[in-house]
Coordinates of C-alpha atoms and ligand atoms in Angstrom, one line a residue:
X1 CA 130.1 121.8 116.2
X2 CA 130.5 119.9 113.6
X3 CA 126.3 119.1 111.6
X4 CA 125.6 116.4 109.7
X5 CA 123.8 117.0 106.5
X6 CA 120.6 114.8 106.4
X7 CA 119.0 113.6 102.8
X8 CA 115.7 113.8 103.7
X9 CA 115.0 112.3 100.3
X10 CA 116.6 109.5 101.0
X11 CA 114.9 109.0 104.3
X12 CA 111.7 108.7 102.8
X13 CA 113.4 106.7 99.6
X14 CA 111.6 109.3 96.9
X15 CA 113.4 111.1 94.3
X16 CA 114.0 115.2 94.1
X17 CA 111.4 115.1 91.4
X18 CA 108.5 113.2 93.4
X19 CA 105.2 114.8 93.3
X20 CA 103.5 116.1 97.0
X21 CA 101.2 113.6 96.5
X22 CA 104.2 110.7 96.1
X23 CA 105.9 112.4 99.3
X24 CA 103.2 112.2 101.6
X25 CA 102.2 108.6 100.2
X26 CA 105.6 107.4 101.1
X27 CA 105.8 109.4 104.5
X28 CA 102.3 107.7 105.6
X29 CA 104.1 103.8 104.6
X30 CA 106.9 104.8 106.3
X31 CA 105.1 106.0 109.0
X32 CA 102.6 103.0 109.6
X33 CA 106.1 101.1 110.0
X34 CA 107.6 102.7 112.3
X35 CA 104.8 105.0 114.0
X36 CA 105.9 104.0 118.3
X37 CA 102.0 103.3 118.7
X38 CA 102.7 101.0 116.1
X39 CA 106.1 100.0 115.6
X40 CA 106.8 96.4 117.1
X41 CA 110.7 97.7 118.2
X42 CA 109.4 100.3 120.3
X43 CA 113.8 101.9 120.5
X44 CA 114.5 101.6 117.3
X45 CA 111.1 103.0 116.0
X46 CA 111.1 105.6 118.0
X47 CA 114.2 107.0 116.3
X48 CA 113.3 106.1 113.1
X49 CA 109.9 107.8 113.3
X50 CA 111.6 111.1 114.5
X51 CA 113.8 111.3 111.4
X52 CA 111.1 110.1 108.8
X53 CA 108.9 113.1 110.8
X54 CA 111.3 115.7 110.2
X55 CA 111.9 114.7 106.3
X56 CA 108.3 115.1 106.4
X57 CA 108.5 118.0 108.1
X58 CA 110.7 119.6 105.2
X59 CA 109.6 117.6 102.0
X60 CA 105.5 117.8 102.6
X61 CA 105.8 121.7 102.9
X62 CA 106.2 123.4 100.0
X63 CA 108.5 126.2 101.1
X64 CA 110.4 124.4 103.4
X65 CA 111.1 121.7 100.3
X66 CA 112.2 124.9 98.6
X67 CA 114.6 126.3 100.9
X68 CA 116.1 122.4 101.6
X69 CA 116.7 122.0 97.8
X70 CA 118.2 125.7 97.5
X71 CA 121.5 124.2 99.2
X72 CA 122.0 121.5 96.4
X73 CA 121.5 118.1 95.7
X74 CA 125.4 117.3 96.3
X75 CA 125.0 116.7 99.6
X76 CA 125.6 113.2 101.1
X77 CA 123.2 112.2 103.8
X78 CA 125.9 112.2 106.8
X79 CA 128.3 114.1 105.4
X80 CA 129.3 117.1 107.7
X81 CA 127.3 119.9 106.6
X82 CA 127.9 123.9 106.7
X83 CA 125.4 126.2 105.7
X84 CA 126.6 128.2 102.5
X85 CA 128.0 131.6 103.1
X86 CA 125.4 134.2 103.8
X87 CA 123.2 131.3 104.7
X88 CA 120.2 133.3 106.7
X89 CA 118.0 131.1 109.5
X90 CA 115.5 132.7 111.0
X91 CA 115.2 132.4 115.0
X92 CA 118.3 130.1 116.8
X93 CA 118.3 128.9 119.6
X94 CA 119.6 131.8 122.0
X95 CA 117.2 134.9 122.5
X96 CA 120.1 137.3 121.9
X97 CA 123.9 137.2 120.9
X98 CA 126.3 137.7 123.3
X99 CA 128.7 138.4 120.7
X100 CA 129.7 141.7 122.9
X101 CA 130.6 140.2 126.0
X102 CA 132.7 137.4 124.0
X103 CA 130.2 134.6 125.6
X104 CA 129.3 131.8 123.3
X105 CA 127.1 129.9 124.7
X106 CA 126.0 126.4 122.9
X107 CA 123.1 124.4 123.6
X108 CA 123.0 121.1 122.1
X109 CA 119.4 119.0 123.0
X110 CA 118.7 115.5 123.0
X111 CA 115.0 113.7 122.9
X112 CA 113.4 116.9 122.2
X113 CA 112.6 116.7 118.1
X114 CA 114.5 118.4 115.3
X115 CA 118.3 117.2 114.3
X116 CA 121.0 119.8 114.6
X117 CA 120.7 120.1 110.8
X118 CA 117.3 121.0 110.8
X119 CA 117.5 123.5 113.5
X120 CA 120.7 125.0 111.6
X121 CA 118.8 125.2 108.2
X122 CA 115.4 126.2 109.5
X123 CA 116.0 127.9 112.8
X124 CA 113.7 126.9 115.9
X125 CA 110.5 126.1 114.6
X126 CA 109.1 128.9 116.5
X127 CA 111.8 131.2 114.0
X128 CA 111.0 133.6 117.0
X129 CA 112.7 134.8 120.0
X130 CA 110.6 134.3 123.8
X131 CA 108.3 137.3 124.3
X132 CA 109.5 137.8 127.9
X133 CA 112.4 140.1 127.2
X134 CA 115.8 138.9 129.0
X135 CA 115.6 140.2 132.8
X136 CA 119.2 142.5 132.8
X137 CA 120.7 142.9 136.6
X138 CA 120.5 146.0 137.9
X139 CA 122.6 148.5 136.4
X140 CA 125.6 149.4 138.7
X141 CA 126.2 146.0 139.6
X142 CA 129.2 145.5 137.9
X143 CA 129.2 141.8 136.2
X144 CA 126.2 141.0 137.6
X145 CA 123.7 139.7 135.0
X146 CA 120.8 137.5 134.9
X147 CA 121.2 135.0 131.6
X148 CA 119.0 134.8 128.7
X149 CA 116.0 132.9 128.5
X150 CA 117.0 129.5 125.6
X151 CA 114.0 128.3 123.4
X152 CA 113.9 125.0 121.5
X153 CA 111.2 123.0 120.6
X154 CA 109.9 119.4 121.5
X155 CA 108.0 117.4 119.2
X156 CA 105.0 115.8 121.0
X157 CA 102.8 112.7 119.1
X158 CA 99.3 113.5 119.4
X159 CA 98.5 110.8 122.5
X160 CA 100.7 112.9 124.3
X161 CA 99.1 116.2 123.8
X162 CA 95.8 114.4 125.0
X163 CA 96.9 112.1 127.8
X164 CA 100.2 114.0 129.0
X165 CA 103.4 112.5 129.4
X166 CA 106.8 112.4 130.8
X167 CA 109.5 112.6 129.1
X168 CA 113.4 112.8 129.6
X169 CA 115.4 115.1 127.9
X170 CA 119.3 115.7 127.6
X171 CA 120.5 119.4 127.3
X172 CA 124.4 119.7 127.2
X173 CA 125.2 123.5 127.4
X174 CA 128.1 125.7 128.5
X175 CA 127.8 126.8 132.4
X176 CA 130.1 129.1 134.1
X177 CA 133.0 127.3 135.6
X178 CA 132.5 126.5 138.9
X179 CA 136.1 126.6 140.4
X180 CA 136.6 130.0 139.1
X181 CA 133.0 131.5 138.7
X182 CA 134.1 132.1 135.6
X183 CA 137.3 134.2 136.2
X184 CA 139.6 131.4 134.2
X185 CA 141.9 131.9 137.0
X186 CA 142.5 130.1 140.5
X187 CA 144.8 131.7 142.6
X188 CA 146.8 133.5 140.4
X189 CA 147.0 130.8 138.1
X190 CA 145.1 129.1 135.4
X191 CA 142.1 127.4 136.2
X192 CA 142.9 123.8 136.2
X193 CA 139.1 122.6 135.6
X194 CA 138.5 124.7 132.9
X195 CA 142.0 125.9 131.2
X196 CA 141.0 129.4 131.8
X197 CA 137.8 129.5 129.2
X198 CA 136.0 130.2 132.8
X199 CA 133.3 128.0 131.2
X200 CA 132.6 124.0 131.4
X201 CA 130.0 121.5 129.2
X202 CA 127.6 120.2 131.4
X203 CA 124.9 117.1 130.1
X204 CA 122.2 117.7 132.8
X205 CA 119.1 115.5 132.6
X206 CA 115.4 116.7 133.1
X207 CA 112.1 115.2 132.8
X208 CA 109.7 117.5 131.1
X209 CA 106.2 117.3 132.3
X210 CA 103.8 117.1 129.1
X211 CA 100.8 118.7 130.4
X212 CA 97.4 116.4 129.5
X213 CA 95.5 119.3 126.6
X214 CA 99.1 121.0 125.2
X215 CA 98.6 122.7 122.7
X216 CA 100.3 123.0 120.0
X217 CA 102.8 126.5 119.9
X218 CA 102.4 126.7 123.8
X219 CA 105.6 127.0 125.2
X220 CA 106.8 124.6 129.0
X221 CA 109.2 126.2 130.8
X222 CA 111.6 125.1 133.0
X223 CA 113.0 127.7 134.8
X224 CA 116.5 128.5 135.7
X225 CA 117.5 126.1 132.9
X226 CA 118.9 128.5 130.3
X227 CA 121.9 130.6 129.8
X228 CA 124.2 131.2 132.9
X229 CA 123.9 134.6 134.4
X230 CA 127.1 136.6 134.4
X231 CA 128.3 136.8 138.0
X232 CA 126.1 136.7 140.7
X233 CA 123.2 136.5 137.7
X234 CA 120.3 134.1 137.7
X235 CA 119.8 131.6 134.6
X236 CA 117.5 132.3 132.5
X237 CA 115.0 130.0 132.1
X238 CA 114.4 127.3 129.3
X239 CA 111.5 127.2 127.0
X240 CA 110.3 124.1 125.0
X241 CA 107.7 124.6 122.7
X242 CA 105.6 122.3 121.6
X243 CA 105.0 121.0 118.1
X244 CA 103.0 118.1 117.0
X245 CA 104.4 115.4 115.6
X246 CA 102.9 114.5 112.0
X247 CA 100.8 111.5 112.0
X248 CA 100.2 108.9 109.5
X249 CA 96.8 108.9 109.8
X250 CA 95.7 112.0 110.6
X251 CA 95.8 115.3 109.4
X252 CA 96.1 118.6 111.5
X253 CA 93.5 121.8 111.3
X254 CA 93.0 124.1 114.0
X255 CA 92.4 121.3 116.5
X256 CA 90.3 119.6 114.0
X257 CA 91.6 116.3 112.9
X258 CA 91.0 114.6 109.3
X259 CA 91.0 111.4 108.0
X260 CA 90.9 110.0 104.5
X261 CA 89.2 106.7 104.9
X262 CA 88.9 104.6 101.1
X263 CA 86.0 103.0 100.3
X264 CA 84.5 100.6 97.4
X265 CA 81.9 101.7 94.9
X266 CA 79.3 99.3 96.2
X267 CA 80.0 100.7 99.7
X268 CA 79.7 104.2 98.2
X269 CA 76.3 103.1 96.9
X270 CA 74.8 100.9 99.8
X271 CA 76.4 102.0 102.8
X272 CA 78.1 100.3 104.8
X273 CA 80.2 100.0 108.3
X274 CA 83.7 100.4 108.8
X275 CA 86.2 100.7 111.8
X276 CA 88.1 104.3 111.7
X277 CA 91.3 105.2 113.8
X278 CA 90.9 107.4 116.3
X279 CA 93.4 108.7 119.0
X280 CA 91.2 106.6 121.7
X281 CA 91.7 103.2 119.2
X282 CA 89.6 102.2 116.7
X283 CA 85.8 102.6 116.1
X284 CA 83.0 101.8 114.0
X285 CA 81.3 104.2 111.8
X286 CA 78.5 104.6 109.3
X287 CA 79.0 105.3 105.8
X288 CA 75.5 106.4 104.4
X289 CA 74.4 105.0 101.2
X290 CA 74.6 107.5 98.4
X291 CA 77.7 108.6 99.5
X292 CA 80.2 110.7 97.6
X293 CA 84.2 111.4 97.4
X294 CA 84.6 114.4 99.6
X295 CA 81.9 114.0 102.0
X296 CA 82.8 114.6 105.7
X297 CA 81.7 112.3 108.6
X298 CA 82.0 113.7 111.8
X299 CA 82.8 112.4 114.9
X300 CA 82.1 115.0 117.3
X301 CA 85.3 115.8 120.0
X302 CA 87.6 113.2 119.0
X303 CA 89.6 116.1 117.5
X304 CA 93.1 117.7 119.5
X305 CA 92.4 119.1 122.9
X306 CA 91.2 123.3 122.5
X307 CA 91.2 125.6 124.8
X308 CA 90.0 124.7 128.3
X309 CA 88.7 120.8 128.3
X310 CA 86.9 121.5 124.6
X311 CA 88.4 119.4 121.8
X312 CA 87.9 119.5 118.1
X313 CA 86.5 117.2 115.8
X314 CA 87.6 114.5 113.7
X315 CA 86.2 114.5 109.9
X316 CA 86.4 111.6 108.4
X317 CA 86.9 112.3 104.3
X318 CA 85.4 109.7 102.1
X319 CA 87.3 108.7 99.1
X320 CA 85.6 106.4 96.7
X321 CA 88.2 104.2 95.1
X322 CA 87.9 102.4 91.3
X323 CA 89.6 98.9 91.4
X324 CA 92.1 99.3 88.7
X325 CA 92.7 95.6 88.3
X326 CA 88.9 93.4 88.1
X327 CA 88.4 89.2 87.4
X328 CA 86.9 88.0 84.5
X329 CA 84.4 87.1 86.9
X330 CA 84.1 91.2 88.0
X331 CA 84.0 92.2 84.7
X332 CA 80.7 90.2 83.6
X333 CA 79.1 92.0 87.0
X334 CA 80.2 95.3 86.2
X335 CA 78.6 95.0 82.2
X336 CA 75.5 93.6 83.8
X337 CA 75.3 97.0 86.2
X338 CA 76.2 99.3 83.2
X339 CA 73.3 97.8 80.9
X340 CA 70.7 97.8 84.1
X341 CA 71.5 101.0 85.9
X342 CA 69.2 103.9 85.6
X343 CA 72.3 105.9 86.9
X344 CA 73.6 108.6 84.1
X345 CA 75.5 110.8 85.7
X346 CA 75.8 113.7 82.7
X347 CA 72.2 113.6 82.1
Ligands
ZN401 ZN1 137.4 127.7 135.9

């Protein structure tokens, strides 16, 4: 299968050498753009949002950043990519080889998050196998075996960890011929519908059901929809786990949500009221007078959905900015303040 190698650099149009700060400045632009909430092409930023995620994804984590940049910088975005020798990823995508039975099984997904590339670099996000072990048939049985249980992950945006969604999905895998239940041979003969590899590619369509208060790590399962038992084996099933999308305007804590709202000096000093986004739209807040760069607001439960029907809060993190630029005009109002304030802040 052949991988294309993706430049998440390019994707969000900063150079090997940007800063974390310059990364996640040009993942938030990038993500205002084409956010679907936002995005006036629903299609097209849909797509686009998913890739400038992942690069995210990679790029704002230092150790993931790392390990991208540890296979080169000669890579061409698009270019078909295989992982160096020795190349290590933790997890994959099946629970347990089948090297010994000569099965290989491939499981390609569509609509649920990470590129091919990512998954090949990085493993399943989860890096982790499904806790249930795989369900063997009984021994005696001969070629009789129930099939592993497949993980993969799908990426969920935040309004559909609260409100729940719907959402198709593509999974193209390898199922036991059905002409020959996998024997290769019809009569004798070589099996016409699948050349004797006793194994066919099926693209079977699902709608996963996005439970309203996912969290993030849990794992949807949609049974029977992994690997092929051997014989007169059942599937295994298929488990998705979730992971949040990142969002431009949010940061994610332990259910908690933050929010770095700027404000001007004078509104620093005097108070004032400003409109916040929060997953239920926009709102108005109060900013105290007196207040200071750091300082948390709190909007009680507008945070990511807990355990149960709590949810967690959203902070809001003030940031007082310094205009960097100021009028003639601004500049006679800023002396006046120097020369009357009785503010010294080193005294
Ligand atoms: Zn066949």
């Amino acid at each position: 299968m052949a991988i294309e190698y993706k430049d998440y650099y390019q994707i969000l149009g900063v150079s090997r050498t940007s800063s974390a700060d310059e990364i996640r400045k040009a993942f938030r632009k990038l993500a205002r753009e084409f956010h679907p909430d936002v995005a006036k092409n629903k299609a097209t930023g849909e797509t686009k949002f998913k890739e400038i995620n992942e690069a995210y994804e990679v790029l704002g984590d230092p150790g993931k950043r790392e390990k991208y940049d540890a296979l080169g910088a000669n890579w061409k975005q698009g270019s078909e990519f295989r992982p160096p020798p020795g190349w290590h990823h933790p997890g994959g995508r099946r629970t347990q080889g089948d090297a010994q039975e000569g099965r290989d099984y491939e499981f390609q997904f569509g609509g649920t998050g990470f590129s091919d590339f990512f998954e090949q670099v990085f493993g399943a996000m989860g890096g982790s196998k499904p806790e249930s072990q795989p369900r063997r048939g009984s021994p005696g049985v001969n070629f009789s075996q129930q099939g592993e249980d497949v993980e993969s992950d799908i990426l969920v945006s935040l309004h559909e960890a609260l409100r729940g969604s719907i959402r198709p999905i593509t999974l193209q895998r390898r199922i036991t011929c059905e002409r020959c239940h996998g024997t290769g041979a019809t009569n004798h003969k070589e099996c016409p519908a699948c050349q004797g590899e006793g194994q066919t590619t099926k693209v079977e369509n699902y709608q996963v059901k996005i439970p309203p208060g996912v969290l993030e790590g849990q794992r949807l399962r949609l049974a029977g929809r992994g690997e092929p038992g051997l014989g007169r084996g059942k599937s295994g099933d298929l488990y998705l786990r979730v992971y949040f999308e990142k969002h431009p305007d949010f940061r994610m804590e332990d259910g908690n949500l933050f929010h770095d709202l700027d404000i001007a000096p004078w509104e620093a000093v005097l108070g004032a009221q400003v409109k916040v986004s929060t997953l239920e739209g926009r709102v108005n807040i109060k900013i105290p007078p007196g207040s200071q760069t750091g300082q948390r607001l709190r909007l009680r439960g507008h945070g990511l959905p807990l355990k149960g029907s709590e949810r967690g809060d959203l902070y809001v993190v003030i940031r007082v900015q310094v205009p960097s630029q100021i009028s003639e005009a601004e500049r006679a109002l800023w002396e006046n303040l120097a020369q009357d304030s009785t503010f010294h802040p080193r005294d």
